[in-house]
Amino acid sequence: AALAEGRGKCRTIGMRLLELRRLNRETWRTVDEQRALTTRAREAVDNSDLLLQNLQYERAHYEREIWECNSYAHDGPLVELVDEASFWGDAPAELHAEAKASATLPPGSMAGHVLQTCRLRHEQAMRAELAEQLSDVRQRCDGMREANTRKAEFLKSLLPQLEGLASASLGFQEKLQLRLTHEQEERAKAELLPKPLLLLHRRLLAVRDVLAVEVAEAAKPSGA
């Protein structure tokens, strides 16, 4: 009887050991599952935190850009956008289509923003075209300035010859009562005057020439 009782106790102990091993395996499996869930939850929290930091950085960036735009100090006059009526009349067809498509959006959406960006793009294109035209005009002006410089140098090279001709023609000028050489000397001296006085001198010469013509016309015989 004692042997049978001992065997029964050994069998019971073995069953309990097997049960403990099963429970141990289930415990470790549960621990592994909870650890995996914790890892995934931590990764989700880290991703959310990183996304929040990115959004905060973008928000700070846009706020700084807005502040810089509002506080920008410019020396020239403020240039306003072309009015909306001109936009609808002059903008290209693709901007028209984009702006009209935004008009179908519900109130409070991005409709006004889309229209404003279309107007900005149209304004940018127009200013780029004007800048290109200005560059072309400046190039033409530089070319004309260079051409005028070459012509001025050519005329300066002719100056000694003209002075020689003027000196040779002094006798004829005296006989014909002409003041060509004297007037040329007056113009050369006038070029040394400051610009306001030079302009005044030229106007006075023009008035003198007009009066001289009128006097000559009045001195003509009535039958001539």
mmCIF file of C-alpha atoms in Angstrom:
data_model
loop_
_atom_site.group_PDB
_atom_site.id
_atom_site.type_symbol
_atom_site.label_atom_id
_atom_site.label_comp_id
_atom_site.label_asym_id
_atom_site.label_seq_id
_atom_site.Cartn_x
_atom_site.Cartn_y
_atom_site.Cartn_z
ATOM 1 C CA ALA A 1 0.000 0.000 0.000
ATOM 2 C CA ALA A 2 2.824 2.363 0.829
ATOM 3 C CA LEU A 3 4.479 1.588 -2.491
ATOM 4 C CA ALA A 4 1.271 2.271 -4.391
ATOM 5 C CA GLU A 5 0.785 5.503 -2.483
ATOM 6 C CA GLY A 6 4.355 6.577 -3.297
ATOM 7 C CA ARG A 7 3.851 5.824 -6.945
ATOM 8 C CA GLY A 8 0.658 7.855 -6.920
ATOM 9 C CA LYS A 9 2.455 10.804 -5.358
ATOM 10 C CA CYS A 10 5.268 10.526 -7.937
ATOM 11 C CA ARG A 11 2.720 10.479 -10.714
ATOM 12 C CA THR A 12 0.975 13.531 -9.243
ATOM 13 C CA ILE A 13 4.275 15.370 -8.869
ATOM 14 C CA GLY A 14 5.172 14.548 -12.494
ATOM 15 C CA MET A 15 1.822 15.853 -13.708
ATOM 16 C CA ARG A 16 2.303 19.021 -11.711
ATOM 17 C CA LEU A 17 5.805 19.481 -13.123
ATOM 18 C CA LEU A 18 4.423 19.108 -16.622
ATOM 19 C CA GLU A 19 1.721 21.657 -15.766
ATOM 20 C CA LEU A 20 4.354 24.038 -14.411
ATOM 21 C CA ARG A 21 6.405 23.694 -17.596
ATOM 22 C CA ARG A 22 3.307 24.399 -19.703
ATOM 23 C CA LEU A 23 2.500 27.437 -17.624
ATOM 24 C CA ASN A 24 6.126 28.570 -17.889
ATOM 25 C CA ARG A 25 6.026 28.264 -21.672
ATOM 26 C CA GLU A 26 2.734 30.187 -21.852
ATOM 27 C CA THR A 27 4.160 32.818 -19.537
ATOM 28 C CA TRP A 28 7.223 33.343 -21.717
ATOM 29 C CA ARG A 29 5.075 33.367 -24.860
ATOM 30 C CA THR A 30 2.839 36.013 -23.296
ATOM 31 C CA VAL A 31 5.918 37.991 -22.268
ATOM 32 C CA ASP A 32 7.248 37.846 -25.829
ATOM 33 C CA GLU A 33 3.888 38.968 -27.252
ATOM 34 C CA GLN A 34 3.662 41.867 -24.790
ATOM 35 C CA ARG A 35 7.263 42.806 -25.537
ATOM 36 C CA ALA A 36 6.503 42.874 -29.289
ATOM 37 C CA LEU A 37 3.356 44.950 -28.650
ATOM 38 C CA THR A 38 5.363 47.320 -26.480
ATOM 39 C CA THR A 39 8.032 47.661 -29.188
ATOM 40 C CA ARG A 40 5.431 48.419 -31.853
ATOM 41 C CA ALA A 41 3.696 50.907 -29.565
ATOM 42 C CA ARG A 42 7.032 52.587 -28.797
ATOM 43 C CA GLU A 43 7.820 52.809 -32.524
ATOM 44 C CA ALA A 44 4.402 54.366 -33.177
ATOM 45 C CA VAL A 45 5.002 56.893 -30.390
ATOM 46 C CA ASP A 46 8.471 57.686 -31.754
ATOM 47 C CA ASN A 47 7.072 58.156 -35.275
ATOM 48 C CA SER A 48 4.293 60.393 -33.969
ATOM 49 C CA ASP A 49 6.810 62.421 -31.963
ATOM 50 C CA LEU A 50 9.063 62.777 -35.008
ATOM 51 C CA LEU A 51 6.115 63.840 -37.149
ATOM 52 C CA LEU A 52 5.103 66.370 -34.502
ATOM 53 C CA GLN A 53 8.625 67.801 -34.429
ATOM 54 C CA ASN A 54 8.630 68.095 -38.233
ATOM 55 C CA LEU A 55 5.275 69.888 -38.163
ATOM 56 C CA GLN A 56 6.502 72.249 -35.450
ATOM 57 C CA TYR A 57 9.643 72.954 -37.475
ATOM 58 C CA GLU A 58 7.600 73.674 -40.618
ATOM 59 C CA ARG A 59 5.251 75.881 -38.623
ATOM 60 C CA ALA A 60 8.174 77.866 -37.182
ATOM 61 C CA HIS A 61 9.676 78.140 -40.674
ATOM 62 C CA TYR A 62 6.459 79.478 -42.213
ATOM 63 C CA GLU A 63 5.909 81.869 -39.301
ATOM 64 C CA ARG A 64 9.444 83.205 -39.753
ATOM 65 C CA GLU A 65 8.911 83.580 -43.508
ATOM 66 C CA ILE A 66 5.622 85.419 -42.919
ATOM 67 C CA TRP A 67 7.281 87.713 -40.376
ATOM 68 C CA GLU A 68 10.147 88.480 -42.772
ATOM 69 C CA CYS A 69 7.689 89.246 -45.587
ATOM 70 C CA ASN A 70 5.606 91.526 -43.342
ATOM 71 C CA SER A 71 8.659 93.318 -41.927
ATOM 72 C CA TYR A 72 10.521 93.652 -45.250
ATOM 73 C CA ALA A 73 11.674 97.240 -45.713
ATOM 74 C CA HIS A 74 11.951 98.334 -49.333
ATOM 75 C CA ASP A 75 13.202 101.645 -50.665
ATOM 76 C CA GLY A 76 11.042 101.888 -53.778
ATOM 77 C CA PRO A 77 7.280 102.338 -54.036
ATOM 78 C CA LEU A 78 5.028 99.425 -53.174
ATOM 79 C CA VAL A 79 4.038 97.549 -56.340
ATOM 80 C CA GLU A 80 0.565 96.059 -56.082
ATOM 81 C CA LEU A 81 -0.653 92.999 -57.927
ATOM 82 C CA VAL A 82 -2.524 93.481 -61.158
ATOM 83 C CA ASP A 83 -6.202 93.710 -60.286
ATOM 84 C CA GLU A 84 -8.414 90.656 -60.642
ATOM 85 C CA ALA A 85 -10.265 92.035 -63.688
ATOM 86 C CA SER A 86 -6.964 92.411 -65.565
ATOM 87 C CA PHE A 87 -6.020 88.870 -64.530
ATOM 88 C CA TRP A 88 -9.191 87.448 -66.063
ATOM 89 C CA GLY A 89 -8.607 89.521 -69.185
ATOM 90 C CA ASP A 90 -4.888 88.940 -69.779
ATOM 91 C CA ALA A 91 -3.877 85.699 -68.039
ATOM 92 C CA PRO A 92 -3.184 82.597 -70.160
ATOM 93 C CA ALA A 93 -5.811 79.896 -70.598
ATOM 94 C CA GLU A 94 -4.214 77.373 -68.225
ATOM 95 C CA LEU A 95 -4.303 79.846 -65.333
ATOM 96 C CA HIS A 96 -7.911 80.677 -66.210
ATOM 97 C CA ALA A 97 -8.836 77.007 -66.081
ATOM 98 C CA GLU A 98 -7.077 76.446 -62.752
ATOM 99 C CA ALA A 99 -8.658 79.515 -61.155
ATOM 100 C CA LYS A 100 -12.134 78.636 -62.463
ATOM 101 C CA ALA A 101 -11.782 75.054 -61.201
ATOM 102 C CA SER A 102 -11.032 76.376 -57.711
ATOM 103 C CA ALA A 103 -14.278 78.390 -57.776
ATOM 104 C CA THR A 104 -16.238 75.129 -57.531
ATOM 105 C CA LEU A 105 -14.620 74.238 -54.195
ATOM 106 C CA PRO A 106 -16.807 74.536 -51.066
ATOM 107 C CA PRO A 107 -16.714 77.771 -49.038
ATOM 108 C CA GLY A 108 -13.856 78.010 -46.566
ATOM 109 C CA SER A 109 -11.607 75.767 -48.660
ATOM 110 C CA MET A 110 -8.526 76.668 -50.724
ATOM 111 C CA ALA A 111 -10.455 78.511 -53.470
ATOM 112 C CA GLY A 112 -9.156 81.969 -52.544
ATOM 113 C CA HIS A 113 -5.642 80.649 -52.094
ATOM 114 C CA VAL A 114 -5.634 79.002 -55.540
ATOM 115 C CA LEU A 115 -6.877 82.202 -57.184
ATOM 116 C CA GLN A 116 -4.206 84.221 -55.386
ATOM 117 C CA THR A 117 -1.425 81.835 -56.454
ATOM 118 C CA CYS A 118 -2.674 81.985 -60.054
ATOM 119 C CA ARG A 119 -2.537 85.786 -59.934
ATOM 120 C CA LEU A 120 0.974 85.642 -58.443
ATOM 121 C CA ARG A 121 2.168 83.303 -61.192
ATOM 122 C CA HIS A 122 0.653 85.581 -63.837
ATOM 123 C CA GLU A 123 2.328 88.593 -62.218
ATOM 124 C CA GLN A 124 5.653 86.767 -62.079
ATOM 125 C CA ALA A 125 5.437 85.847 -65.770
ATOM 126 C CA MET A 126 4.637 89.451 -66.738
ATOM 127 C CA ARG A 127 7.498 90.834 -64.662
ATOM 128 C CA ALA A 128 9.891 88.285 -66.151
ATOM 129 C CA GLU A 129 8.826 89.417 -69.624
ATOM 130 C CA LEU A 130 9.278 93.074 -68.670
ATOM 131 C CA ALA A 131 12.704 92.295 -67.202
ATOM 132 C CA GLU A 132 13.691 90.624 -70.474
ATOM 133 C CA GLN A 133 12.462 93.637 -72.458
ATOM 134 C CA LEU A 134 14.385 95.944 -70.116
ATOM 135 C CA SER A 135 17.521 93.877 -70.667
ATOM 136 C CA ASP A 136 17.064 94.142 -74.440
ATOM 137 C CA VAL A 137 16.550 97.905 -74.221
ATOM 138 C CA ARG A 138 19.653 98.283 -72.077
ATOM 139 C CA GLN A 139 21.670 96.269 -74.580
ATOM 140 C CA ARG A 140 20.432 98.492 -77.399
ATOM 141 C CA CYS A 141 21.274 101.576 -75.337
ATOM 142 C CA ASP A 142 24.763 100.235 -74.701
ATOM 143 C CA GLY A 143 25.164 99.580 -78.421
ATOM 144 C CA MET A 144 23.978 103.086 -79.279
ATOM 145 C CA ARG A 145 26.273 104.539 -76.618
ATOM 146 C CA GLU A 146 29.227 102.690 -78.087
ATOM 147 C CA ALA A 147 28.258 103.830 -81.580
ATOM 148 C CA ASN A 148 27.998 107.440 -80.367
ATOM 149 C CA THR A 149 31.407 107.111 -78.702
ATOM 150 C CA ARG A 150 32.949 105.902 -81.959
ATOM 151 C CA LYS A 151 31.284 108.733 -83.875
ATOM 152 C CA ALA A 152 32.479 111.277 -81.318
ATOM 153 C CA GLU A 153 36.022 109.967 -81.607
ATOM 154 C CA PHE A 154 35.770 110.179 -85.391
ATOM 155 C CA LEU A 155 34.542 113.777 -85.171
ATOM 156 C CA LYS A 156 37.369 114.622 -82.775
ATOM 157 C CA SER A 157 39.810 113.220 -85.312
ATOM 158 C CA LEU A 158 38.343 115.621 -87.887
ATOM 159 C CA LEU A 159 38.669 118.613 -85.569
ATOM 160 C CA PRO A 160 42.240 119.592 -86.623
ATOM 161 C CA GLN A 161 41.212 119.513 -90.273
ATOM 162 C CA LEU A 162 38.142 121.627 -89.562
ATOM 163 C CA GLU A 163 40.236 124.111 -87.613
ATOM 164 C CA GLY A 164 42.594 124.349 -90.573
ATOM 165 C CA LEU A 165 39.694 124.959 -92.941
ATOM 166 C CA ALA A 166 38.245 127.550 -90.586
ATOM 167 C CA SER A 167 41.563 129.393 -90.406
ATOM 168 C CA ALA A 168 41.891 129.297 -94.177
ATOM 169 C CA SER A 169 38.362 130.649 -94.621
ATOM 170 C CA LEU A 170 38.727 133.622 -92.252
ATOM 171 C CA GLY A 171 39.299 136.007 -95.129
ATOM 172 C CA PHE A 172 36.153 134.848 -96.949
ATOM 173 C CA GLN A 173 34.146 135.075 -93.717
ATOM 174 C CA GLU A 174 35.243 138.687 -93.208
ATOM 175 C CA LYS A 175 34.344 139.627 -96.777
ATOM 176 C CA LEU A 176 30.944 137.892 -96.510
ATOM 177 C CA GLN A 177 30.389 139.170 -92.940
ATOM 178 C CA LEU A 178 29.985 135.660 -91.559
ATOM 179 C CA ARG A 179 30.656 134.667 -87.929
ATOM 180 C CA LEU A 180 31.097 130.926 -88.356
ATOM 181 C CA THR A 181 34.469 130.632 -86.644
ATOM 182 C CA HIS A 182 33.396 133.010 -83.891
ATOM 183 C CA GLU A 183 30.230 131.023 -83.238
ATOM 184 C CA GLN A 184 32.194 127.772 -83.139
ATOM 185 C CA GLU A 185 34.519 129.264 -80.528
ATOM 186 C CA GLU A 186 31.496 130.412 -78.519
ATOM 187 C CA ARG A 187 30.025 126.898 -78.582
ATOM 188 C CA ALA A 188 33.357 125.389 -77.515
ATOM 189 C CA LYS A 189 33.568 127.769 -74.563
ATOM 190 C CA ALA A 190 29.929 127.147 -73.666
ATOM 191 C CA GLU A 191 30.633 123.418 -73.304
ATOM 192 C CA LEU A 192 32.736 124.283 -70.247
ATOM 193 C CA LEU A 193 29.723 125.775 -68.443
ATOM 194 C CA PRO A 194 27.717 123.806 -65.858
ATOM 195 C CA LYS A 195 24.799 121.948 -67.341
ATOM 196 C CA PRO A 196 22.042 124.389 -66.216
ATOM 197 C CA LEU A 197 23.976 127.355 -67.624
ATOM 198 C CA LEU A 198 24.751 125.403 -70.790
ATOM 199 C CA LEU A 199 21.036 124.746 -71.368
ATOM 200 C CA LEU A 200 20.252 128.413 -70.730
ATOM 201 C CA HIS A 201 22.981 129.469 -73.164
ATOM 202 C CA ARG A 202 21.615 127.192 -75.902
ATOM 203 C CA ARG A 203 18.093 128.556 -75.418
ATOM 204 C CA LEU A 204 19.367 132.103 -75.637
ATOM 205 C CA LEU A 205 21.223 131.288 -78.848
ATOM 206 C CA ALA A 206 18.057 129.754 -80.283
ATOM 207 C CA VAL A 207 16.100 132.917 -79.389
ATOM 208 C CA ARG A 208 18.839 135.055 -80.952
ATOM 209 C CA ASP A 209 18.734 133.038 -84.176
ATOM 210 C CA VAL A 210 14.936 133.314 -84.353
ATOM 211 C CA LEU A 211 15.071 137.093 -83.795
ATOM 212 C CA ALA A 212 17.802 137.428 -86.426
ATOM 213 C CA VAL A 213 15.608 135.609 -88.954
ATOM 214 C CA GLU A 214 12.639 137.803 -88.084
ATOM 215 C CA VAL A 215 14.727 140.954 -88.414
ATOM 216 C CA ALA A 216 16.051 139.779 -91.784
ATOM 217 C CA GLU A 217 12.540 139.033 -92.996
ATOM 218 C CA ALA A 218 11.349 142.473 -91.818
ATOM 219 C CA ALA A 219 14.276 144.205 -93.536
ATOM 220 C CA LYS A 220 13.385 142.773 -96.919
ATOM 221 C CA PRO A 221 11.721 145.191 -99.369
ATOM 222 C CA SER A 222 7.960 144.777 -99.501
ATOM 223 C CA GLY A 223 8.060 143.985 -103.232
ATOM 224 C CA ALA A 224 10.705 141.265 -102.886
#
